[in-house]
Every structure is written in C-alpha cells, then in structure tokens.
Short mmCIF file of C-alpha atoms in Angstrom, two decimals:
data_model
loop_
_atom_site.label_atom_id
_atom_site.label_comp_id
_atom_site.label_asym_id
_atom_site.label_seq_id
_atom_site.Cartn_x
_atom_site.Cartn_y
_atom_site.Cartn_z
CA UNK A 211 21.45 -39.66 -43.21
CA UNK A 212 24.50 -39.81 -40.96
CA UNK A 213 25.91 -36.55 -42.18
CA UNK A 214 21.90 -34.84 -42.35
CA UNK A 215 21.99 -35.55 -38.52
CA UNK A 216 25.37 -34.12 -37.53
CA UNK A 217 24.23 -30.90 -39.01
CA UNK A 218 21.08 -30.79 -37.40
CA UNK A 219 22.86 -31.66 -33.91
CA UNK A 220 25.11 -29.04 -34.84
CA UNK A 221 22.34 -26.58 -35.47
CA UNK A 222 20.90 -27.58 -32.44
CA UNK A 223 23.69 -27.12 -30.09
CA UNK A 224 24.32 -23.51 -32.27
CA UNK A 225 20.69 -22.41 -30.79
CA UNK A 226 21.09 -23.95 -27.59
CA UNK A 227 24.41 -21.48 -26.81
CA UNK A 228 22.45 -18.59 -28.17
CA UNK A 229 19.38 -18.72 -25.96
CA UNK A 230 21.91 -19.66 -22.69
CA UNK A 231 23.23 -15.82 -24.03
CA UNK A 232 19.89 -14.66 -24.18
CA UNK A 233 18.79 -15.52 -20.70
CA UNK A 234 22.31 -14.35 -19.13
CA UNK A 235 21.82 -11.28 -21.02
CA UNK A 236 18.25 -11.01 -19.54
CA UNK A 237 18.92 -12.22 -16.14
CA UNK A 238 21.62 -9.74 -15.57
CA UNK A 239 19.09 -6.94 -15.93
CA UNK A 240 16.88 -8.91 -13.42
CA UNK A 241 19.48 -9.03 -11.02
CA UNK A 242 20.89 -5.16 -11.44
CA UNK A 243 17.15 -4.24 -11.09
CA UNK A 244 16.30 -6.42 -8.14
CA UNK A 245 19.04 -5.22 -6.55
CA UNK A 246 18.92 -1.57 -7.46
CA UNK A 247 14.80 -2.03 -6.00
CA UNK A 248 16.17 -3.48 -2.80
CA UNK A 249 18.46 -0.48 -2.32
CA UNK A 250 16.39 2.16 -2.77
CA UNK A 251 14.10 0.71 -0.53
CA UNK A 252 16.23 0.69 2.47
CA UNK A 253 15.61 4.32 2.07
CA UNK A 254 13.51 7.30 2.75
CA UNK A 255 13.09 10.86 3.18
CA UNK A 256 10.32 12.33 4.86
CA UNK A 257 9.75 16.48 4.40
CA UNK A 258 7.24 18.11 6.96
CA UNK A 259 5.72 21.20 6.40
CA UNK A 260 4.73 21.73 9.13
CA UNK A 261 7.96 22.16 10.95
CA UNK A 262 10.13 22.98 7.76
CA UNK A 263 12.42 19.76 8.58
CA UNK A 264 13.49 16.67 6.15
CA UNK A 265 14.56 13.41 7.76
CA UNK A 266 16.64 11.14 5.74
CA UNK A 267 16.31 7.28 6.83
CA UNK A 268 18.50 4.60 5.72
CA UNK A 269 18.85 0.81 6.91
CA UNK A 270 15.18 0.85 8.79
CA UNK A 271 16.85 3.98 11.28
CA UNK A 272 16.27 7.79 11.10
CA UNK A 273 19.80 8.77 10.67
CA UNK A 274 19.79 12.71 10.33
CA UNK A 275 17.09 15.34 10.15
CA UNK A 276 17.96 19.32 8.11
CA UNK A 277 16.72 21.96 8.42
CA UNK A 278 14.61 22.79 4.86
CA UNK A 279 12.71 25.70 2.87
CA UNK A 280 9.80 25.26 1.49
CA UNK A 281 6.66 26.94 -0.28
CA UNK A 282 5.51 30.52 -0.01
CA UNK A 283 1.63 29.40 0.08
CA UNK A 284 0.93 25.62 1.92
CA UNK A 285 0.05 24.62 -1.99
CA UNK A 286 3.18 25.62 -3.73
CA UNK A 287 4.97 22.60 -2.09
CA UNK A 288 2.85 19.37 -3.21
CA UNK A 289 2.25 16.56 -0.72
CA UNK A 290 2.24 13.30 -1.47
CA UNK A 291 4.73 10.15 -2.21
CA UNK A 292 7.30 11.00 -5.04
CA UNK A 293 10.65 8.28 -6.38
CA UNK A 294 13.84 10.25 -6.80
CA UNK A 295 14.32 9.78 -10.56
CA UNK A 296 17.68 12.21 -11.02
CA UNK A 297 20.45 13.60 -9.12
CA UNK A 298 21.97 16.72 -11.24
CA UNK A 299 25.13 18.54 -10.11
CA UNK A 300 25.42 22.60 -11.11
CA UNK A 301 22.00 22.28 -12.86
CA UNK A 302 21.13 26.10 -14.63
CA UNK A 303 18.52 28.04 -13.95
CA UNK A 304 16.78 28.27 -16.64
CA UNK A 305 14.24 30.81 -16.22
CA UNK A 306 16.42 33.40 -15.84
CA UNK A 307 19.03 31.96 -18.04
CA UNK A 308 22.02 31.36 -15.11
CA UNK A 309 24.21 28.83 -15.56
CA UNK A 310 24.76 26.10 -13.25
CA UNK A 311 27.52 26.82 -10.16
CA UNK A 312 27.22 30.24 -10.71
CA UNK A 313 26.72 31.49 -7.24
CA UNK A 314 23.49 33.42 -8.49
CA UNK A 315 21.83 30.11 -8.54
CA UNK A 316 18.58 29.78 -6.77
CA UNK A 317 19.45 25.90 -7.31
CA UNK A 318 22.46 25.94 -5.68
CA UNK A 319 24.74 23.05 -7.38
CA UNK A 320 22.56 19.80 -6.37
CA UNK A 321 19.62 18.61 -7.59
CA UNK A 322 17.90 15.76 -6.17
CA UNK A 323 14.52 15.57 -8.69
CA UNK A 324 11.53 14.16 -7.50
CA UNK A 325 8.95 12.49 -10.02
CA UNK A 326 6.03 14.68 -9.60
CA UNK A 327 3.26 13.60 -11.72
CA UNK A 328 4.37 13.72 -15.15
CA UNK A 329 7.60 16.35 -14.18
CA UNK A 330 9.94 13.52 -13.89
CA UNK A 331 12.21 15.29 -12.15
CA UNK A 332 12.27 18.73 -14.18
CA UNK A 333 10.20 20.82 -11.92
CA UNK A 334 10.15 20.09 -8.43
CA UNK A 335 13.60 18.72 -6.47
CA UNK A 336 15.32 19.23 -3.33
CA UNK A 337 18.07 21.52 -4.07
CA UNK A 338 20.82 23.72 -2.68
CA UNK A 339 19.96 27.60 -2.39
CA UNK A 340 21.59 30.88 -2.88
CA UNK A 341 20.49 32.59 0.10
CA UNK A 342 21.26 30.37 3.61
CA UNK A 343 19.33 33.00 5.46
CA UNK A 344 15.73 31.64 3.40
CA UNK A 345 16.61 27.85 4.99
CA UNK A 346 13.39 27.38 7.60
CA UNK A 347 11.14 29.81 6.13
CA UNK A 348 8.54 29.54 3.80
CA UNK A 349 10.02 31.56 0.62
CA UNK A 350 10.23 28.88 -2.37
CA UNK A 351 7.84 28.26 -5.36
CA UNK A 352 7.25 25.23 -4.99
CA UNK A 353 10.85 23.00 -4.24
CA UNK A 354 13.35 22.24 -1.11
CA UNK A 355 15.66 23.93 -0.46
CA UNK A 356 19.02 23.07 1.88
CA UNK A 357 21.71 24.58 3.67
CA UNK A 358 24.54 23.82 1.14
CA UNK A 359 26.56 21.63 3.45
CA UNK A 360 23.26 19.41 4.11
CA UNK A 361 22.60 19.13 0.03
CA UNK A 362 25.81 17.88 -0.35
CA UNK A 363 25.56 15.59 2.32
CA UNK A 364 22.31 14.17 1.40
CA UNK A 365 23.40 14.12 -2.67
CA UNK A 366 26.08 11.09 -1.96
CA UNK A 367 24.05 9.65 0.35
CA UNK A 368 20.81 9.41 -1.19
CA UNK A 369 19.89 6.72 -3.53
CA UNK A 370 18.04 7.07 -6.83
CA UNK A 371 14.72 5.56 -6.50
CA UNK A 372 14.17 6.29 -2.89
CA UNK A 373 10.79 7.95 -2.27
CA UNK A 374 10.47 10.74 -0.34
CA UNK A 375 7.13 11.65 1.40
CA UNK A 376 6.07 15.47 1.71
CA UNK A 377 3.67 16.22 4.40
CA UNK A 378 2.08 18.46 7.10
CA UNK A 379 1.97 16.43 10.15
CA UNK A 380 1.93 16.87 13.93
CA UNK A 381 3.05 13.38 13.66
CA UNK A 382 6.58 11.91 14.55
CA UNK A 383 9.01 10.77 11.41
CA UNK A 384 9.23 7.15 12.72
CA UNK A 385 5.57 7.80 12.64
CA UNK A 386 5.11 9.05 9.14
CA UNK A 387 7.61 6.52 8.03
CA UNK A 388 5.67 3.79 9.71
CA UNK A 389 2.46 5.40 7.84
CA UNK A 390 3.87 4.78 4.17
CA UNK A 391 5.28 1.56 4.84
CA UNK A 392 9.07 1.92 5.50
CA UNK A 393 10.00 -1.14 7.87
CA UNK A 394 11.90 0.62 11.04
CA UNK A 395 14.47 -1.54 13.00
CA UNK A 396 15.63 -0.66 16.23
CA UNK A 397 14.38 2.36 17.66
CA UNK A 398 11.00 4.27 16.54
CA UNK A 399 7.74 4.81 17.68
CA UNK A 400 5.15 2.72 18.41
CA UNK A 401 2.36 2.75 15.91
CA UNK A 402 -0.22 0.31 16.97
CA UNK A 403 -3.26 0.25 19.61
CA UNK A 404 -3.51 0.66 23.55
CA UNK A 405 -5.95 -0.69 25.68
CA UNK A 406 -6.89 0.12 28.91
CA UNK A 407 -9.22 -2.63 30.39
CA UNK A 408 -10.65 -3.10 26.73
CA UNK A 409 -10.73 0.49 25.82
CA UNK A 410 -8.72 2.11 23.65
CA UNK A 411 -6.87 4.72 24.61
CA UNK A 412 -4.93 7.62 22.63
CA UNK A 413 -1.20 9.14 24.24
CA UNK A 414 0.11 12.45 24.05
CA UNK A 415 3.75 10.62 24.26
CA UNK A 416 3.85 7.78 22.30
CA UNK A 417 4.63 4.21 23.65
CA UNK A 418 8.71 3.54 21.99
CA UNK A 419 10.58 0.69 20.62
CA UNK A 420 14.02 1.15 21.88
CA UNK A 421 16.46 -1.61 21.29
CA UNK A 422 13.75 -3.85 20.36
CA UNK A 423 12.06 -3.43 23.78
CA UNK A 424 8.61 -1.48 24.13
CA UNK A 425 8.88 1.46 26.51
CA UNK A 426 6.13 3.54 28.05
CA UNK A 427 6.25 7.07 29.52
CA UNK A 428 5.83 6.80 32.84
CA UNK A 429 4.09 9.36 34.06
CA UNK A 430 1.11 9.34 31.13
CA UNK A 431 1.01 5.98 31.27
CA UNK A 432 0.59 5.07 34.85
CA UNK A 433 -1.84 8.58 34.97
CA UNK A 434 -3.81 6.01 32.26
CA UNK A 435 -4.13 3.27 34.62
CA UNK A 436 -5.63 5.72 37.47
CA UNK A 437 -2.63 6.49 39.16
CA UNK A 438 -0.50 9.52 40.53
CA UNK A 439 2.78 10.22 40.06
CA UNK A 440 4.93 12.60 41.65
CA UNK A 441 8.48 13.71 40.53
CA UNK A 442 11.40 15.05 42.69
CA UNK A 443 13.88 16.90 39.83
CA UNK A 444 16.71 16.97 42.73
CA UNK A 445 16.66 13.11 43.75
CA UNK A 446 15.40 12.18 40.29
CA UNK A 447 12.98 10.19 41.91
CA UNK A 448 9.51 9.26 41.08
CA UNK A 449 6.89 8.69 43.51
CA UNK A 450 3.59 6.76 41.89
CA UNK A 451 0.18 5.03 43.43
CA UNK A 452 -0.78 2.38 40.85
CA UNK A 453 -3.34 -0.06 41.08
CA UNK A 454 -2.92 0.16 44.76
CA UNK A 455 0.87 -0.20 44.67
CA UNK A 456 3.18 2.78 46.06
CA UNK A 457 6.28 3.07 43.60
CA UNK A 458 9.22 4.33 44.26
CA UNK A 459 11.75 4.84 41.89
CA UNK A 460 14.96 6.13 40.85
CA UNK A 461 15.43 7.24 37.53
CA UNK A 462 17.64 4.52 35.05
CA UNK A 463 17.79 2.50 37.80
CA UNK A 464 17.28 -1.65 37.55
CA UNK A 465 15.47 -1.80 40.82
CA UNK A 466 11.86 0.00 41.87
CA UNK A 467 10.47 -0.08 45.89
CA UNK A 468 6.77 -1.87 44.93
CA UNK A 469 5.13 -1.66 48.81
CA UNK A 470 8.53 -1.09 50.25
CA UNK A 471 9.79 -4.70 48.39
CA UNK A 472 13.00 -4.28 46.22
CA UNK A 473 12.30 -5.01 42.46
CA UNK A 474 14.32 -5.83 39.63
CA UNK A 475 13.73 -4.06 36.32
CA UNK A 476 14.90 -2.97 33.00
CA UNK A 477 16.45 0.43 33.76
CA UNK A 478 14.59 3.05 32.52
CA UNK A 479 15.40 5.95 30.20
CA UNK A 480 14.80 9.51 29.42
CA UNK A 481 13.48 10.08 25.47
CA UNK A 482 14.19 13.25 25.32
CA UNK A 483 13.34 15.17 28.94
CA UNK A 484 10.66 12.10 29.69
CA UNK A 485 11.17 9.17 31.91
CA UNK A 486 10.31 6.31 29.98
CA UNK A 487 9.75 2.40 31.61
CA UNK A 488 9.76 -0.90 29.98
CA UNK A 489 6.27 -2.14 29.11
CA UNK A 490 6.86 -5.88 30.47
CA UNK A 491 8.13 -4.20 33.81
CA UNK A 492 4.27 -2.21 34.25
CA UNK A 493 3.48 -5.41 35.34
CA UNK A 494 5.54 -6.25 38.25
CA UNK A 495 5.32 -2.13 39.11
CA UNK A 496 1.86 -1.90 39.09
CA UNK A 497 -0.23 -5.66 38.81
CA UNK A 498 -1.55 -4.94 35.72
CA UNK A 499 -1.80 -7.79 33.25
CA UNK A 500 0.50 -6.79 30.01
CA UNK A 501 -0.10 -7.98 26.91
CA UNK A 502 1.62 -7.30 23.78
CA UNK A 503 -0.60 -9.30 20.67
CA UNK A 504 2.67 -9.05 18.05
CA UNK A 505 0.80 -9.57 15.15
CA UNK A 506 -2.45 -6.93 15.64
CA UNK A 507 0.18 -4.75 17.16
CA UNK A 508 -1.69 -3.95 20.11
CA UNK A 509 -0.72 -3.21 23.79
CA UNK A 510 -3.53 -4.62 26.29
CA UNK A 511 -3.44 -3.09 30.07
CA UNK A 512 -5.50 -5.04 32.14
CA UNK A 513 -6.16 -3.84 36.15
CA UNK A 514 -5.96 -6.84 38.89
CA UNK A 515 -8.75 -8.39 40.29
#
C-alpha cells in the first residue's frame, strides 16, 4: 500500500509539472498576442482620395501626412477598413515577370499589403513606384503608391496589424480617425455636437482640442452667437460685438478689453491662418453660458438673460 501510494504521488506530481508547461506554453502566446493587438492599435493610416494624401498616426497623434497615388477610375482603389497583414521588401512584379529591386518595378522595393477581402495581402498594398512624377495623380490600378523616401519611411515605422482606412472625404484626418474609432490624445478635432441656445448648429471650422483644451474659431463662432467681428491684419487685432459686449483683442494675447475692462484669458492661437479662442474663455468674452457635457460630447452656448 505504502509503495502503491508513492507511485501514484509520483504520477501525480509528473502531471502536475506537465500541465504548469502547458499553460506557460499557452500563456506566452496570450501575452505575445495581447501585446502584439495593443501595438497595432496605437496605430493608423488613413488614405483620402479625395486629396491623394495618407496620414500615418501613431500614439493617439497624427504624426506625418505623404503625398500618395492612387486609382485611375474612383473604383480601382477600394474604400473601406483593411489590417496590414505583410510587409515585403523587393517584392517582383509578377505580371510582367520583373524581379524585385529591379528599378523597372512598378512596386518599387516595399510592400506594405493590405487584407482586402480574401487578397490577404497579394493584390492590393501601399507600395513604392517607379515613376516619382505619377505620386498625386490618379494613374494606379488599384494600389498606393509613395514617393520612395516616404515608403521607406513608413515600412519601419508601420506596424503589422495596423488598419488603414481608404476614403473620399471632405473630412479632416483627426476626423476620419475619430470616425473609425482610433482614440486621439492631445491635439485633433472636435467631433461631437454644438448648440446654440438648444439648437444645433454645424461649423465650417471645426471647434479643436489643443493641449487638452477646447478651442473655437473666433470669428465663426462668435458670428454663431449673433455677433460681428472685425479684423485689423496690421495690429492683429480683433474687434467683436457679442451678446452686447464690445471685444477687443489682440491676437495670442492672455488679456481681452470686455466693455473697456481688462480680462484675463487663455492666449489664443492661430490653427493654421485662423484665430482660434478657448471655449471656457467665450464665457467671460461674451456672457454666454458654456457648457461642455464630457460624456455626450456636446458643446452647449447659451445667450444671457
């Protein structure tokens, strides 16, 4: 009996080492493919038709936008939401039978494959070129093409897995970004609601986040809330009526004239060749209540009584 229940114990500790292997073995593929999934998600690319450009995003921030080529006919180039599922360097041509890096390449010598319904990667990629003069235009059958400088660029930088998102949009790419999901930090544009004493109202410029702060542009947004504004390029000095106010102000300066009354703001900035104001500072510019509801993400402009 004695010697019947050492083996067993034995036995039992023999099976108790193997499935501690088993569930290393399997958690380490759990862990290399959580982390590989949290990677890629940190970025995207965005393509846009429309203007022939690609923006590559990484870390929640737009960090550089190329120059691309893209489809002869608006359907060559599909739209849509595609995972990068290979990166290929000096991949032949194979339709014409050219080998890869041979400077007759129409691929250039990177290949970043997008998974295009069942393609996986074999048909449609963002690739080099062998022509720099066809970057911009609309000349390819179907793929991206790069200045070669950019492809290389974007090859070590790019993770597989990322998604990239092909489009035609009048739409910004913190906008587009926004649109499919990809969590900006920092700086971007606003994507939620405005209203104007309970009515909703659209903007040519959007409303920005800039250094976590929401910033409006001043002249369409106090020209929402009824008022004038006049701008003097030589003093770089705005003039505005607001909600029966008279503004005065200098632009990036921390202080505004409200009645002839000093008051202290958040400087504002230009975005682009636009003045731009911090949203909490419409308030003590203009009297109108300001109210930002965080989780609705929606800006409510209400005029005093």
């Amino acid at each position: 009996m004695h010697q019947e229940g050492g083996t067993n114990m034995k036995n039992l500790k023999k099976w108790t080492a193997a499935l501690m292997l088993v569930a290393l073995f399997i958690g380490s593929f759990s862990f290399a493919g959580s982390a590989q999934a949290a990677g890629s998600g940190e970025q995207l690319i965005i393509i846009n038709k429309k203007t022939n450009q690609l923006a590559f995003f990484d870390n929640g921030k737009l960090n550089s936008t190329f120059p691309v080529a893209t489809g002869k006919t608006q359907d060559l180039t599909p739209e849509g939401k595609f995972k990068i599922v290979n990166k290929i360097k000096n991949r032949p041509y194979y339709k014409d039978n050219i080998p890869g890096g041979d400077p007759k390449n129409p691929l250039g010598d990177r290949w970043i494959g997008l998974e295009v319904g069942s393609t996986y990667g074999t048909t449609y990629a963002i690739h080099g070129n062998n022509n720099e003069n066809s970057i911009g235009k609309y000349v390819s059958a179907g793929c991206i093409r790069m200045h070669t400088d950019d492809i290389h660029w974007l090859f070590d930088q790019v993770n597989k897995g990322t998604y990239a998102v092909i489009t035609s949009s009048s739409l910004s790419f913190e906008q587009i970004a926004a649109n499919n999901g990809y969590s900006l930090n920092g700086n971007g544009t606003f994507t939620g609601s405005v209203f104007v004493n309970g009515k909703l109202n659209t903007m040519d410029d959007d409303i920005m986040t800039i250094d976590s702060r929401l910033y409006m542009p001043l002249r369409e947004g106090f020209e929402m809330l009824g008022g004038t504004v006049n701008w003097n390029a030589k003093t770089m000095t705005v003039t505005a009526k607001v909600g029966g106010k008279s503004i005065v102000h200098k632009a990036k300066a921390k202080t505004a004239k409200v009645n002839g009354k000093a008051v202290n703001m958040t400087a504002s900035r230009f975005v682009g060749n636009k003045l731009y104001i911090p949203l909490r500072d419409v308030s003590k510019l203009s009297g109108y209540t300001v109210k930002w509801y965080g989780t609705e993400n929606v800006v409510s402009l209400i005029a005093p009584k």
